[in-house]
PDB file of C-alpha atoms in Angstrom:
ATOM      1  CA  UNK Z   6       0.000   0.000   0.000  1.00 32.00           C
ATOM      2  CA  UNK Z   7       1.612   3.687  -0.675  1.00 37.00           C
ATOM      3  CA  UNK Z   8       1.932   5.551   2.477  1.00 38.00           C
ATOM      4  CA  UNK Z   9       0.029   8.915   2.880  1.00 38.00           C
ATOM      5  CA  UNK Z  10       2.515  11.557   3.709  1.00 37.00           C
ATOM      6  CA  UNK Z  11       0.133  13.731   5.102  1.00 42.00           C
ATOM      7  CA  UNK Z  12       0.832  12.230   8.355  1.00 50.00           C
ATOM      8  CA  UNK Z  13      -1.436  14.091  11.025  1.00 49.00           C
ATOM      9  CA  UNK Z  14      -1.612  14.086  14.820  1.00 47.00           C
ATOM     10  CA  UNK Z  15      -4.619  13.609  16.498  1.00 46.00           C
ATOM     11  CA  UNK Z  16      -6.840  16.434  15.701  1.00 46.00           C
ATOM     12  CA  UNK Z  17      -6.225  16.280  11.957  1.00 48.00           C
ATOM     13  CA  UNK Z  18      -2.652  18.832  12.390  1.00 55.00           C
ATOM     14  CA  UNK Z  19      -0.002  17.595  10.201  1.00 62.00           C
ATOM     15  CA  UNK Z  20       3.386  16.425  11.750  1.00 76.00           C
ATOM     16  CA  UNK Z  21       6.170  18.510  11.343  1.00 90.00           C
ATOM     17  CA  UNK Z  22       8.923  17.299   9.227  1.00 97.00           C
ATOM     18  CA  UNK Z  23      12.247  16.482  10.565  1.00 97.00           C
ATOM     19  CA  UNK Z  24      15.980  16.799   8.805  1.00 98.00           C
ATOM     20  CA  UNK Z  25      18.757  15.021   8.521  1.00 98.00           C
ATOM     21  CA  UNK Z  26      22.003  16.590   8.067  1.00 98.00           C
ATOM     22  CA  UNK Z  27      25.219  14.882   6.783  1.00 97.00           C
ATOM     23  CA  UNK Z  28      27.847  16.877   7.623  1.00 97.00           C
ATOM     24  CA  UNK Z  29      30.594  13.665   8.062  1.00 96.00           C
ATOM     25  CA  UNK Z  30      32.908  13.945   5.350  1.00 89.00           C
ATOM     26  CA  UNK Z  31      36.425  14.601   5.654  1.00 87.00           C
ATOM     27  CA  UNK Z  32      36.845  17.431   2.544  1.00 82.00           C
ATOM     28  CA  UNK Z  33      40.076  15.799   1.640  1.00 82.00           C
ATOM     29  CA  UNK Z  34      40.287  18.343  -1.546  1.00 84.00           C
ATOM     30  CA  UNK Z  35      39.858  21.605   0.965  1.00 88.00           C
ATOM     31  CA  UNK Z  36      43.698  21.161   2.213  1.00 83.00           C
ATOM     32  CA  UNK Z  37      42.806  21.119   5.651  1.00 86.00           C
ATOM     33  CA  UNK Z  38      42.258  18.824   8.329  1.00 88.00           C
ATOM     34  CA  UNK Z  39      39.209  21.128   9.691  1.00 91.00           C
ATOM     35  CA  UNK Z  40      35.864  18.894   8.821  1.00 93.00           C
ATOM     36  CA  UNK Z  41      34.425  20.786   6.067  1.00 93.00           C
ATOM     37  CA  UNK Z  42      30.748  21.505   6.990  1.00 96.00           C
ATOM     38  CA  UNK Z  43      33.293  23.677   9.565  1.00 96.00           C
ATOM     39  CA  UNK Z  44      34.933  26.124   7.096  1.00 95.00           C
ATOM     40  CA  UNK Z  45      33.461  29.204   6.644  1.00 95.00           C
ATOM     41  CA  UNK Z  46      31.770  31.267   4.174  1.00 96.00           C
ATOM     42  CA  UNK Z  47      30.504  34.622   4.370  1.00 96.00           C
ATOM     43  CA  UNK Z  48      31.640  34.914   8.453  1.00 95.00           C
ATOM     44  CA  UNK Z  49      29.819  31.268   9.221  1.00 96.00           C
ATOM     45  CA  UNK Z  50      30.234  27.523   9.379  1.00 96.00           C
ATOM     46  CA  UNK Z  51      29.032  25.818   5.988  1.00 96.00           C
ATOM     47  CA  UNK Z  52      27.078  23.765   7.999  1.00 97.00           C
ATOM     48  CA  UNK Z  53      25.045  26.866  10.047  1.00 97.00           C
ATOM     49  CA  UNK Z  54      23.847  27.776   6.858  1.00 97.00           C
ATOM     50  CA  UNK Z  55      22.012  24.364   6.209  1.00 97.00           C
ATOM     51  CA  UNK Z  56      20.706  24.282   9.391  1.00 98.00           C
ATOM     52  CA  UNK Z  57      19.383  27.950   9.307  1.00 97.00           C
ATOM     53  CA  UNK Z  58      17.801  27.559   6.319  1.00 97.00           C
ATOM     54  CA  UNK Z  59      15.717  24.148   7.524  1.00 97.00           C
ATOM     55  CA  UNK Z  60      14.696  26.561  10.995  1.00 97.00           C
ATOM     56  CA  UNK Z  61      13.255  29.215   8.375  1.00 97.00           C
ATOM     57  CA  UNK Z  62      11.647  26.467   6.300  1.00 97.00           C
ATOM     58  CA  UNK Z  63       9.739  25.193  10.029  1.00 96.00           C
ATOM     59  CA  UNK Z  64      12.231  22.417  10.540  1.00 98.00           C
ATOM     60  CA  UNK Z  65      12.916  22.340  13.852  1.00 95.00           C
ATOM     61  CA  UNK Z  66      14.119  19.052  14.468  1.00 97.00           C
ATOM     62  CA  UNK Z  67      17.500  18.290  13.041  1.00 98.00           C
ATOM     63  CA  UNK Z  68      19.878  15.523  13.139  1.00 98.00           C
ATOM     64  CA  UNK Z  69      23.421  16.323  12.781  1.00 98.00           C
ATOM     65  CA  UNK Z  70      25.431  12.986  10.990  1.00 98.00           C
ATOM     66  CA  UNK Z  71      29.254  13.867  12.268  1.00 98.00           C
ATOM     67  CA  UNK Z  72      32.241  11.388  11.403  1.00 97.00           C
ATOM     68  CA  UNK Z  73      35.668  13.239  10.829  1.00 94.00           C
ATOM     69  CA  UNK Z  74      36.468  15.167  13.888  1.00 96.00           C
ATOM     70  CA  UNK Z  75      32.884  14.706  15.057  1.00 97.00           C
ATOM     71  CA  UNK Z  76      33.590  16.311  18.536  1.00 97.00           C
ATOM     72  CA  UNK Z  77      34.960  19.402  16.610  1.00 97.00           C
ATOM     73  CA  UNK Z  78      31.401  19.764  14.533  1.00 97.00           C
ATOM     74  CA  UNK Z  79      29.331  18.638  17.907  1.00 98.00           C
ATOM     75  CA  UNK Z  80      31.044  21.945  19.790  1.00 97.00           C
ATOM     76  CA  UNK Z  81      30.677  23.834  16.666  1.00 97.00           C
ATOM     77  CA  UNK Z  82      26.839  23.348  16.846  1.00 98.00           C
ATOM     78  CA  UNK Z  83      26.678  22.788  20.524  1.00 95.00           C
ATOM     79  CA  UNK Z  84      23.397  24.380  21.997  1.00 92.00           C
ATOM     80  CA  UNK Z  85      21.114  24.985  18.934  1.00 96.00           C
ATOM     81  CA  UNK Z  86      17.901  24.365  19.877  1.00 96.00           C
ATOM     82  CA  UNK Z  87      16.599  21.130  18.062  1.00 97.00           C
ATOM     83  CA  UNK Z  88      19.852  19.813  16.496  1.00 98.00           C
ATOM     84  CA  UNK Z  89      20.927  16.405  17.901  1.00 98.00           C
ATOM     85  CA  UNK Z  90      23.797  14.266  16.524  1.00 98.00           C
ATOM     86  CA  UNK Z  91      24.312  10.903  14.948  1.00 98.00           C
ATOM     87  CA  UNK Z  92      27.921   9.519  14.622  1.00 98.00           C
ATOM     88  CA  UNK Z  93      28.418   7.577  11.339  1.00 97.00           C
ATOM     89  CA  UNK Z  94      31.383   5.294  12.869  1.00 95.00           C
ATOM     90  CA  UNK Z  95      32.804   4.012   8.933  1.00 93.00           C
ATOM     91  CA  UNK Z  96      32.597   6.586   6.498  1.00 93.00           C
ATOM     92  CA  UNK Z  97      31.389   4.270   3.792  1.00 95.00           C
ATOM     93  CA  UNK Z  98      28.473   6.559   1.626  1.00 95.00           C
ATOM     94  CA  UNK Z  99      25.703   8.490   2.247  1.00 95.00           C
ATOM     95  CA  UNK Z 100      23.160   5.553   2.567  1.00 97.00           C
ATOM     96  CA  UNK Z 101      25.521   5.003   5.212  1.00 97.00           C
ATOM     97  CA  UNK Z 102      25.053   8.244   6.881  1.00 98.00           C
ATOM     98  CA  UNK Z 103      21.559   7.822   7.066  1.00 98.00           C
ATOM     99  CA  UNK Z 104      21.445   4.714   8.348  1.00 98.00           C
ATOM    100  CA  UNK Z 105      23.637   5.740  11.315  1.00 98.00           C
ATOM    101  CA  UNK Z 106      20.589   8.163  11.686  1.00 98.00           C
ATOM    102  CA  UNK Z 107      18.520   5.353  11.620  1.00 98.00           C
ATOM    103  CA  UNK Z 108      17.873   5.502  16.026  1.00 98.00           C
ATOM    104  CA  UNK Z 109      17.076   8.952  16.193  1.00 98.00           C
ATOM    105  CA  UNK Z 110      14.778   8.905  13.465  1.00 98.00           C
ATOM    106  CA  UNK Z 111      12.788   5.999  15.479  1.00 97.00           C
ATOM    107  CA  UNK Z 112      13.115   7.401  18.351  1.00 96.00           C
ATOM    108  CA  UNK Z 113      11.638  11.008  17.028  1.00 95.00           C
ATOM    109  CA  UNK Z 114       8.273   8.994  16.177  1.00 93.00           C
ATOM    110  CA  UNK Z 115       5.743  10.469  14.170  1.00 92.00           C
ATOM    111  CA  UNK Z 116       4.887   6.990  12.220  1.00 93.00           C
ATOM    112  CA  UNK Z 117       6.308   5.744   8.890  1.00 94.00           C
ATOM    113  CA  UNK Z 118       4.472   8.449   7.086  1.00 94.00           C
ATOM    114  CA  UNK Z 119       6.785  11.471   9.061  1.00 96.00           C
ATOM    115  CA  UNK Z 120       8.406  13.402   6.201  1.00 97.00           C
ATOM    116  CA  UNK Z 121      11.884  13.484   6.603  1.00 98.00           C
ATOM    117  CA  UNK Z 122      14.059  15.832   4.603  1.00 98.00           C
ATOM    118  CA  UNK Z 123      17.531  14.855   3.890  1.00 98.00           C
ATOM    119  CA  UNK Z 124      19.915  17.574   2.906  1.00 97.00           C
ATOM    120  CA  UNK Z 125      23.627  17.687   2.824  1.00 95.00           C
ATOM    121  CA  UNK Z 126      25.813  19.844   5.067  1.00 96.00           C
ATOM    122  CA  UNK Z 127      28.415  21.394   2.361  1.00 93.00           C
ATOM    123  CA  UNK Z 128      25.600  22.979   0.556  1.00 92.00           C
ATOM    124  CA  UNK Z 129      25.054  26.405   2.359  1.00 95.00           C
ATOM    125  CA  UNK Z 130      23.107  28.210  -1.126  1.00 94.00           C
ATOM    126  CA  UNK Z 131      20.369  25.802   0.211  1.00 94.00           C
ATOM    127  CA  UNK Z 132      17.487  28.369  -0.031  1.00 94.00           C
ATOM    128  CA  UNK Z 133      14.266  27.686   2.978  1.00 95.00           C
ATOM    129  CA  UNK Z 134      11.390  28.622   0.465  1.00 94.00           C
ATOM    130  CA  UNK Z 135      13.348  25.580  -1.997  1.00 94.00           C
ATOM    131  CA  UNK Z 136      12.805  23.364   1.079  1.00 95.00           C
ATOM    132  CA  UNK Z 137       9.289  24.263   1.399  1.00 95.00           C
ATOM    133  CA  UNK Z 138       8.163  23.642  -2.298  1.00 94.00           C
ATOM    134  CA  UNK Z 139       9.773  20.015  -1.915  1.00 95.00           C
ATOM    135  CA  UNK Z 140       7.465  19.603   1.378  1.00 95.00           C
ATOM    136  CA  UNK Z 141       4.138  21.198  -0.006  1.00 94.00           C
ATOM    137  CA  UNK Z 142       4.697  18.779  -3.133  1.00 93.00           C
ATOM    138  CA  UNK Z 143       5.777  15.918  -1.514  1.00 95.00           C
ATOM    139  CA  UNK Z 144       2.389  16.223   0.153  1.00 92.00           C
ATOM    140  CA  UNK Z 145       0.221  16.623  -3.061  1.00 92.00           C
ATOM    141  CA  UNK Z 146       1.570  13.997  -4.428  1.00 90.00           C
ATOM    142  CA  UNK Z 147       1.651  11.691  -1.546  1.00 91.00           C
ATOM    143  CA  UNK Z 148       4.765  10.063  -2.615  1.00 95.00           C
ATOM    144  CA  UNK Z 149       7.234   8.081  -0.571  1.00 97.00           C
ATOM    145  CA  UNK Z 150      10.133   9.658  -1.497  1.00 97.00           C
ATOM    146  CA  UNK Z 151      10.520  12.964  -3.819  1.00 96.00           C
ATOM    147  CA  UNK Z 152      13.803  14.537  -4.935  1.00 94.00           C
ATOM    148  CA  UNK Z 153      14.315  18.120  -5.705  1.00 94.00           C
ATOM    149  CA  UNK Z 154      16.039  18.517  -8.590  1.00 92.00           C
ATOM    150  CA  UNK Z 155      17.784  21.271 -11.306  1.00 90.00           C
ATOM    151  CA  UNK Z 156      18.457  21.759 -14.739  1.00 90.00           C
ATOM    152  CA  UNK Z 157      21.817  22.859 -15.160  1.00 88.00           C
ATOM    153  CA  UNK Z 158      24.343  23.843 -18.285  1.00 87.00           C
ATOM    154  CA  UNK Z 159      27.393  22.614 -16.373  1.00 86.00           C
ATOM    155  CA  UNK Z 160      26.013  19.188 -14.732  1.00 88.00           C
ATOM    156  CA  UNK Z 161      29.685  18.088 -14.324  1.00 86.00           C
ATOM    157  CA  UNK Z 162      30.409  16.276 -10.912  1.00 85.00           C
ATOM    158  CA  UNK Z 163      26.292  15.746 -10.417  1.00 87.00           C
ATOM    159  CA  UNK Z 164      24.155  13.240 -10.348  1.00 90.00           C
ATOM    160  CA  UNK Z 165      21.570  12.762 -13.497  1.00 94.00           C
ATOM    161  CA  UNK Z 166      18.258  12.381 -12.854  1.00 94.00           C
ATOM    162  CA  UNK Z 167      17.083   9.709 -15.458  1.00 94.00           C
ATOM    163  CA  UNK Z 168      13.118   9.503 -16.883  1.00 92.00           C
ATOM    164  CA  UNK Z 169      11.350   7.115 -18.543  1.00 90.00           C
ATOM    165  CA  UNK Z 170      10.126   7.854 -22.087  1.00 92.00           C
ATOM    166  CA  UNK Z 171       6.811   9.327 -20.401  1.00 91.00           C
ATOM    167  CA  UNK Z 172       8.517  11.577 -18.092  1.00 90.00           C
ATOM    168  CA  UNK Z 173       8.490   9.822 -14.983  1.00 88.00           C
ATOM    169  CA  UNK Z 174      11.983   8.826 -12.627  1.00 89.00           C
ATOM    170  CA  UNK Z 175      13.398   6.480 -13.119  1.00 88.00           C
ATOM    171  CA  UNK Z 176      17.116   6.449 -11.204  1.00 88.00           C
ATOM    172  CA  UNK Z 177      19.538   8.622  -9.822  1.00 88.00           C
ATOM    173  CA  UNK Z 178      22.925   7.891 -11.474  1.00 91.00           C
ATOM    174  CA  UNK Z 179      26.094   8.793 -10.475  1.00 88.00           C
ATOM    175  CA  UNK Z 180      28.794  10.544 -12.534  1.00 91.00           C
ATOM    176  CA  UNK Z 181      31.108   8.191 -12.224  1.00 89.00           C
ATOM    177  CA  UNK Z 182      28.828   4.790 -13.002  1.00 91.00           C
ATOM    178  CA  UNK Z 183      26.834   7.002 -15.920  1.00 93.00           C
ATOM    179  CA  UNK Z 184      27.085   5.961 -19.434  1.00 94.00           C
ATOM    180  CA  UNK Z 185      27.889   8.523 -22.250  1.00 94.00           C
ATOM    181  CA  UNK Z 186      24.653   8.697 -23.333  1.00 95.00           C
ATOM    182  CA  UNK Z 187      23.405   9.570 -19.287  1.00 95.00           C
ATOM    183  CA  UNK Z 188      26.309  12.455 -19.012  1.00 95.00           C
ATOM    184  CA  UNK Z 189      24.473  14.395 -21.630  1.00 94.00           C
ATOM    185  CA  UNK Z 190      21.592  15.023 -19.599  1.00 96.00           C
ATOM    186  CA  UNK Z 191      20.898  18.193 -17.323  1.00 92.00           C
ATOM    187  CA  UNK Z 192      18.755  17.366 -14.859  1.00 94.00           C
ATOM    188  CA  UNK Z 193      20.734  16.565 -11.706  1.00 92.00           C
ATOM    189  CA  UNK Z 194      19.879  15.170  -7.721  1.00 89.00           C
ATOM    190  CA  UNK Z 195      20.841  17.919  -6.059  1.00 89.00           C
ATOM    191  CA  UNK Z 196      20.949  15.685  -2.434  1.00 89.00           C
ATOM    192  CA  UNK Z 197      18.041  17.409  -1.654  1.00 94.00           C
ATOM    193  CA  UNK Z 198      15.473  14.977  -0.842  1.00 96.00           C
ATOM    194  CA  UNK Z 199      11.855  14.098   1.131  1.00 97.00           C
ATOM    195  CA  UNK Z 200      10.811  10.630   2.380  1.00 98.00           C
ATOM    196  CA  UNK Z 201       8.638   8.793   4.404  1.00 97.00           C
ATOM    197  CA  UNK Z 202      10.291   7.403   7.394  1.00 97.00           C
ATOM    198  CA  UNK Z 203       8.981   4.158   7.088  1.00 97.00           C
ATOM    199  CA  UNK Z 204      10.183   3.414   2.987  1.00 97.00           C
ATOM    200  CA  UNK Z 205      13.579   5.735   4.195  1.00 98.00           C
ATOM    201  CA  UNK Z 206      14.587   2.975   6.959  1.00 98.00           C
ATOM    202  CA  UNK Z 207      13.118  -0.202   4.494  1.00 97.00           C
ATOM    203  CA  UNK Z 208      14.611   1.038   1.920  1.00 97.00           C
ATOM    204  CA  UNK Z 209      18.689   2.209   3.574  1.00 98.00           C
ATOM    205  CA  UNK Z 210      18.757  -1.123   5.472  1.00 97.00           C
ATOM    206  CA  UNK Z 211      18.624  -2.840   1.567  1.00 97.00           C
ATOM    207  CA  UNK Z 212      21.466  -0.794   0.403  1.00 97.00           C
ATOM    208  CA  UNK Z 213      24.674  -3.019  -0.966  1.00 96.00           C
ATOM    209  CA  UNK Z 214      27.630  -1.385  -2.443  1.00 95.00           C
ATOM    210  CA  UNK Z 215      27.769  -2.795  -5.992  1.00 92.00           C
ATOM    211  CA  UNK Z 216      28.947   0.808  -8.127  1.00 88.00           C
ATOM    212  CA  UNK Z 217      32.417   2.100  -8.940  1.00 86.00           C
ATOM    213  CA  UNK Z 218      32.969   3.867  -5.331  1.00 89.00           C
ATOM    214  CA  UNK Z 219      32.214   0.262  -3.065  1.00 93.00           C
ATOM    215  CA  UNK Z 220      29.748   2.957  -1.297  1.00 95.00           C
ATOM    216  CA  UNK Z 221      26.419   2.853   0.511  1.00 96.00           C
ATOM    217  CA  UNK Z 222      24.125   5.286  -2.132  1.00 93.00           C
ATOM    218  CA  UNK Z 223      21.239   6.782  -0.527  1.00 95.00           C
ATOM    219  CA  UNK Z 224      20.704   7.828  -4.664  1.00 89.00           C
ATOM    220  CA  UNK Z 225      19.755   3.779  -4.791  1.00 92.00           C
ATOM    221  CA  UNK Z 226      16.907   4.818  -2.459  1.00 95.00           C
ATOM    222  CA  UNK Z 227      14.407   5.901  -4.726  1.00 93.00           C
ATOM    223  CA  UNK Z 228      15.254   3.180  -6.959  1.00 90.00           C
ATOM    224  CA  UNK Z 229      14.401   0.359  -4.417  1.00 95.00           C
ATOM    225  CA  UNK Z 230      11.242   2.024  -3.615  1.00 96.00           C
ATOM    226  CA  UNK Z 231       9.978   2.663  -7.045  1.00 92.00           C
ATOM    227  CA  UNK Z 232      10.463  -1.099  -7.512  1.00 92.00           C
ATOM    228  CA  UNK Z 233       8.031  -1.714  -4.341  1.00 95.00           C
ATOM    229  CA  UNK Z 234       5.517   0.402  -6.616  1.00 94.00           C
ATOM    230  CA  UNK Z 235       5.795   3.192  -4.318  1.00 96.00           C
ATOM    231  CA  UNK Z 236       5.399   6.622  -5.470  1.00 95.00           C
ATOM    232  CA  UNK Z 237       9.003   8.557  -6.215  1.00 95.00           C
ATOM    233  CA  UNK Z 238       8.966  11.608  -8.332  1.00 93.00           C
ATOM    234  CA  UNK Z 239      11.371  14.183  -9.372  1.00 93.00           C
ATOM    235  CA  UNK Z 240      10.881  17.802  -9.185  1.00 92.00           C
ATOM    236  CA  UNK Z 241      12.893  20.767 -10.655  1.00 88.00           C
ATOM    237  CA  UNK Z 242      11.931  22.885  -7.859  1.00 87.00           C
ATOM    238  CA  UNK Z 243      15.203  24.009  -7.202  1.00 88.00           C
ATOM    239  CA  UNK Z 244      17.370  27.180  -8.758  1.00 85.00           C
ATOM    240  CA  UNK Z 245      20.609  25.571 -10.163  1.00 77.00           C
ATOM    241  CA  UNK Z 246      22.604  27.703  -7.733  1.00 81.00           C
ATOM    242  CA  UNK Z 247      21.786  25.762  -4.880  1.00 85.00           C
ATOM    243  CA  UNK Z 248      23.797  23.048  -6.703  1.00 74.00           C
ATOM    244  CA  UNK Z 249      27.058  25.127  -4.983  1.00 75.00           C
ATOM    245  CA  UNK Z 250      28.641  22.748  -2.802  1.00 77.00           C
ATOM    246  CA  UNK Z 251      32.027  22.667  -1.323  1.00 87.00           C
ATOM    247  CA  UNK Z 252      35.125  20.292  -2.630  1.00 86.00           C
ATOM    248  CA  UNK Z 253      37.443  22.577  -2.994  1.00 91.00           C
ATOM    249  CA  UNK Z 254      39.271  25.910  -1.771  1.00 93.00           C
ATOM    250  CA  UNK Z 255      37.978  27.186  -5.407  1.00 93.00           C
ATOM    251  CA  UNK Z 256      34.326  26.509  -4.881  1.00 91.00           C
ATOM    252  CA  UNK Z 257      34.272  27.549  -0.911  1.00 94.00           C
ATOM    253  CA  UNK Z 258      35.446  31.048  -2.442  1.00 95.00           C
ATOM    254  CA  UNK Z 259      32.858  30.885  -4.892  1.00 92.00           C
ATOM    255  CA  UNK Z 260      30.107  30.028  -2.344  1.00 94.00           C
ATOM    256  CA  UNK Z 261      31.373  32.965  -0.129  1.00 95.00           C
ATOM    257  CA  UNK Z 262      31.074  35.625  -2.716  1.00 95.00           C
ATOM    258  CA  UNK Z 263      27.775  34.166  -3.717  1.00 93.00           C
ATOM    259  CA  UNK Z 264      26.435  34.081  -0.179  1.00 94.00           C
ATOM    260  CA  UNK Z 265      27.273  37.510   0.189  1.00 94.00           C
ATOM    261  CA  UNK Z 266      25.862  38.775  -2.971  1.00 93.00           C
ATOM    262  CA  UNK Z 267      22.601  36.969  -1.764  1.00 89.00           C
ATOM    263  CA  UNK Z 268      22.811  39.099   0.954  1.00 80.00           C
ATOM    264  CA  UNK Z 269      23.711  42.389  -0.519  1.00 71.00           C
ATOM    265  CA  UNK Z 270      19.901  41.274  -2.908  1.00 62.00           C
ATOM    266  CA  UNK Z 271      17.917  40.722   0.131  1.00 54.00           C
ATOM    267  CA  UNK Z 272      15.184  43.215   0.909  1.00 40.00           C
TER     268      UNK Z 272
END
């Protein structure tokens, strides 16, 4: 049966949704040994602006996924209302991550229809109105798991979002295991993504590691559940600039100029 992920309490209000952060990775490329969620752009942790941006969206409750120097980001963070942390022990993928998030997520209740967004902690252009969309049309469609997605010129490094020939998802592939024929197109995951927290923890505790990296892929996700003939869509609901992450001194000076153009714009 597809889940409803209009979950409600009693009295027909809607459960809030919670987040999951990953903020675990290393940032080998950033030439540091500082965990990168930690370096700074625009006068702030990469990882404050994630989390800020989830508050202003009505996220309250957030779960923090730390690995490298996990004390380090735990201080960092220490005292936020509504963040708690989840130590991913083997750095071994993103379904990984998750699935060290696995407890909390359980313990935060709500029933396997709870939306739970999943966003990733080196991506600080997230915008909270982008996080809303995904929430107010992962409701409409009452889907198990939807991705927000963008159409970019320069989908180098991403993810491509692949359709059937009427439109509808199909997979997440990776760079690295795409064919020739799957680089060409422009849609890309932008890790940005809603599920149900019943299919999420079904679906994470299937993952194997059968692709080029030997990696847990949360991307395989949607996959497994579209199988189950549970509803997964793909939405372009995000602007391609939220696509900035951070790999590399280069692109964290990128993302500070751009965050503080953003807020040179803002009324």
């Amino acid at each position: 049966m597809t889940p409803s992920t209009d979950a409600e309490r009693p009295g027909g209000r809607p459960l809030p949704p919670l987040a999951v952060v990953l903020a675990a990775g290393r940032g080998t490329r950033m030439g540091t040994d500082l965990p990168k969620v930690l370096c700074e752009a625009a006068g702030r942790p990469l990882v404050r602006w994630v989390l800020d941006a989830l508050e202003a969206a009505g996220i309250s409750e957030r779960i923090v996924v730390v690995g490298h120097r996990a004390h380090d980001v735990e201080r960092a963070l220490a005292g936020l209302p509504g963040v708690s942390f989840a130590l991913q022990q083997r750095l071994r993928g993103t379904g990984d991550a998750v699935a060290a998030a696995a407890p909390l997520i359980r313990a935060a209740g709500g029933g396997a229809d709870r939306p739970v967004v999943i966003v990733c902690g080196d991506s600080p252009m997230l915008r909270a109105d982008s996080v809303r969309g995904l929430l107010d049309a992962f409701t409409r469609r009452r889907a198990a798991c939807l991705l927000g997605t963008a159409t970019t010129d320069d989908p180098g490094g991403l993810g491509r979002v692949v359709r059937d020939a009427a439109g509808r998802f199909a997979a997440i592939v990776e760079e690295r295991d795409a064919s020739a024929e799957q680089r060409r197109i422009r849609e890309v995951n932008m890790s940005t993504y809603v599920f149900a927290a019943g299919p999420l923890l079904t679906a994470v505790a299937r993952l194997d590691t059968a692709n080029a990296a030997g990696e847990y892929y949360l991307t395989d996700c949607p996959r497994l559940l579209a199988a189950d003939g549970l509803v997964v869509d793909a939405v372009a609901c995000l602007d391609a600039s939220e696509s900035l992450s951070v790999n590399t001194p280069e692109q964290l000076a990128a993302v500070d100029a751009a965050l503080r153009a953003r807020g040179r714009d803002a009324p």
